[in-house]
Structure formats: structure tokens, C-alpha cells
C-alpha positions as a printed Julia matrix, in Angstrom:
121×3 Matrix{Float64}:
 -11.92  -12.57  -11.94
  -9.11  -10.54  -10.42
 -10.01   -8.54   -7.36
  -8.02   -6.45   -4.9
  -9.93   -5.39   -1.82
  -8.34   -2.92    0.55
  -9.54   -2.46    4.12
  -8.45   -1.0     7.42
  -8.58    2.67    6.62
 -10.36    5.23    8.72
  -9.83    8.25   10.9
  -6.82    8.4    13.21
  -5.18   11.06   15.31
  -1.66   12.15   14.57
   0.84    9.86   16.23
  -1.45    6.86   16.18
  -1.32    3.71   14.04
  -3.43    1.98   11.42
  -2.95   -1.3     9.58
  -4.21   -1.66    6.04
  -4.95   -5.03    4.47
  -5.39   -5.99    0.86
  -6.8    -9.35   -0.1
  -6.1   -10.38   -3.67
  -8.08  -12.99   -5.53
  -7.96  -14.29   -9.06
  -4.99  -14.86  -11.3
  -2.65  -12.49   -9.48
  -0.16  -13.58   -6.85
   1.34  -11.13   -4.39
   4.24  -13.5    -3.81
   5.92  -12.09   -6.9
   5.83   -8.44   -5.89
   3.36   -6.04   -4.35
   3.12   -2.38   -3.56
   1.03    0.28   -1.89
   0.26    3.62   -3.49
  -1.54    6.62   -2.09
  -3.25    9.66   -3.52
  -3.62   12.67   -1.26
  -6.41   15.16   -1.97
  -5.73   17.11   -5.18
  -2.29   15.55   -5.58
  -0.7    12.94   -7.78
  -0.7     9.28   -6.86
   2.6     8.19   -5.33
   4.28    4.88   -4.6
   4.61    4.39   -0.86
   6.07    0.92   -0.34
   6.99   -2.2    -2.26
   7.95   -5.76   -1.43
   9.78   -8.03   -3.86
   9.66  -11.78   -4.33
  12.65  -12.13   -2.03
  11.04  -10.0     0.65
  13.1    -6.93   -0.02
  11.15   -3.83    0.96
  11.49   -0.23   -0.18
   9.77    2.9     1.02
   9.19    6.45   -0.02
  11.32    8.84    2.01
   8.19   10.39    3.49
   7.19    7.14    5.23
  10.54    5.48    5.85
  10.87    4.35    9.44
   7.12    4.68   10.07
   5.44    2.32    7.59
   6.05   -1.4     7.1
   4.86   -3.48    4.18
   4.41   -7.21    4.59
   2.44  -10.06    3.06
   1.0   -13.46    3.74
   1.5   -15.55    0.61
  -0.81  -18.3     1.81
  -3.64  -15.77    2.11
  -2.53  -13.78   -0.94
  -2.8   -10.7     1.26
  -0.62   -7.62    1.58
  -0.45   -5.38    4.64
   0.72   -1.87    5.39
   1.44   -1.1     9.02
   1.4     2.66    9.49
   2.82    4.1    12.7
   3.36    7.65   13.92
   0.76    8.9    11.48
   0.88   12.5    10.33
  -1.8    14.7     8.75
   0.23   14.54    5.53
  -0.49   10.8     5.4
  -4.12   11.6     4.64
  -4.89    9.94    1.32
  -6.68    7.13   -0.44
  -4.44    4.08   -0.24
  -4.32    1.47   -2.99
  -2.59   -1.89   -3.04
  -1.23   -3.49   -6.15
   0.33   -6.73   -7.25
   3.05   -6.34   -9.81
   6.57   -7.15  -10.83
  10.03   -5.7   -10.67
  11.93   -5.09  -13.87
  15.39   -4.11  -12.78
  14.95   -1.66   -9.96
  11.56   -0.48  -11.13
   8.24   -1.68   -9.74
   5.46   -2.13  -12.29
   1.96   -2.71  -10.97
  -0.57   -4.87  -12.78
  -3.33   -3.03  -14.52
  -5.97   -4.16  -12.05
  -6.38   -1.91   -9.0
  -8.7    -1.99   -6.05
 -11.03    0.81   -5.05
  -8.73    1.97   -2.31
  -9.27    2.75    1.35
  -9.43    6.25    2.81
  -7.03    7.2     5.59
  -7.61   10.51    7.33
  -5.21   11.75    9.98
  -6.26   14.6    12.22
  -3.84   16.88   14.01
């Protein structure tokens, strides 16, 4: 059974840091590609960061320079280090395993339940 379990969310003050983790089990391997999405309150879900099989990382402009995606293939776990947090980073964060087709990242259909991040000003 495929499972993605996010953790590490919580309440943080603006300017502080949080690290999210996502442990993946089952027939999905984050070594191919992985990504983090977020959904702010009453807004659309957006892609925040991706990491390819070669380790190439990409970020949304809104988090570039502040967030870092990484993974541990042996643990089948993906991380999102979030620094210099802003109130606009408040959202539910979801990790995904997926694949790149050309320049586009395509997540697998299985998603975790997400982890809430709330940043206070």
C-alpha cells in the first residue's frame, strides 16, 4: 500500500525556520522525482519545489532563496527546509513522488494528508 506521510509542520513566527519531512512507503520511489505543493487558505494548490532524479531542484519564485528541497533515497524520504518564513507561507503542505516529462513535473495520483504550516507576523 502506498503511503506518503508528511510531518514537521506547526506554528512559527515570521523569520523563523521549519523543516518538513515526508516518508514514502509502498511502490513509489522518491529517487525518480519528488515535489512539494502547498495550498493556502481559500487559494489554489501550487507547486513549491521539485527535485529530479539527477538532483536538479526548482522552486516557485515566491520561495526561491528561502526553501530547499532534498531527499534521502535510502529512507525514501523527502524534506523541505523552510527559512525566513513569511505569513504568506501559511498553507497546508503536501509532498508527492512523481516524474518529469520534459520540463514538466507530474505527481503520482497518491497524495498524503498534508501538514499545516502557520506563520504569524
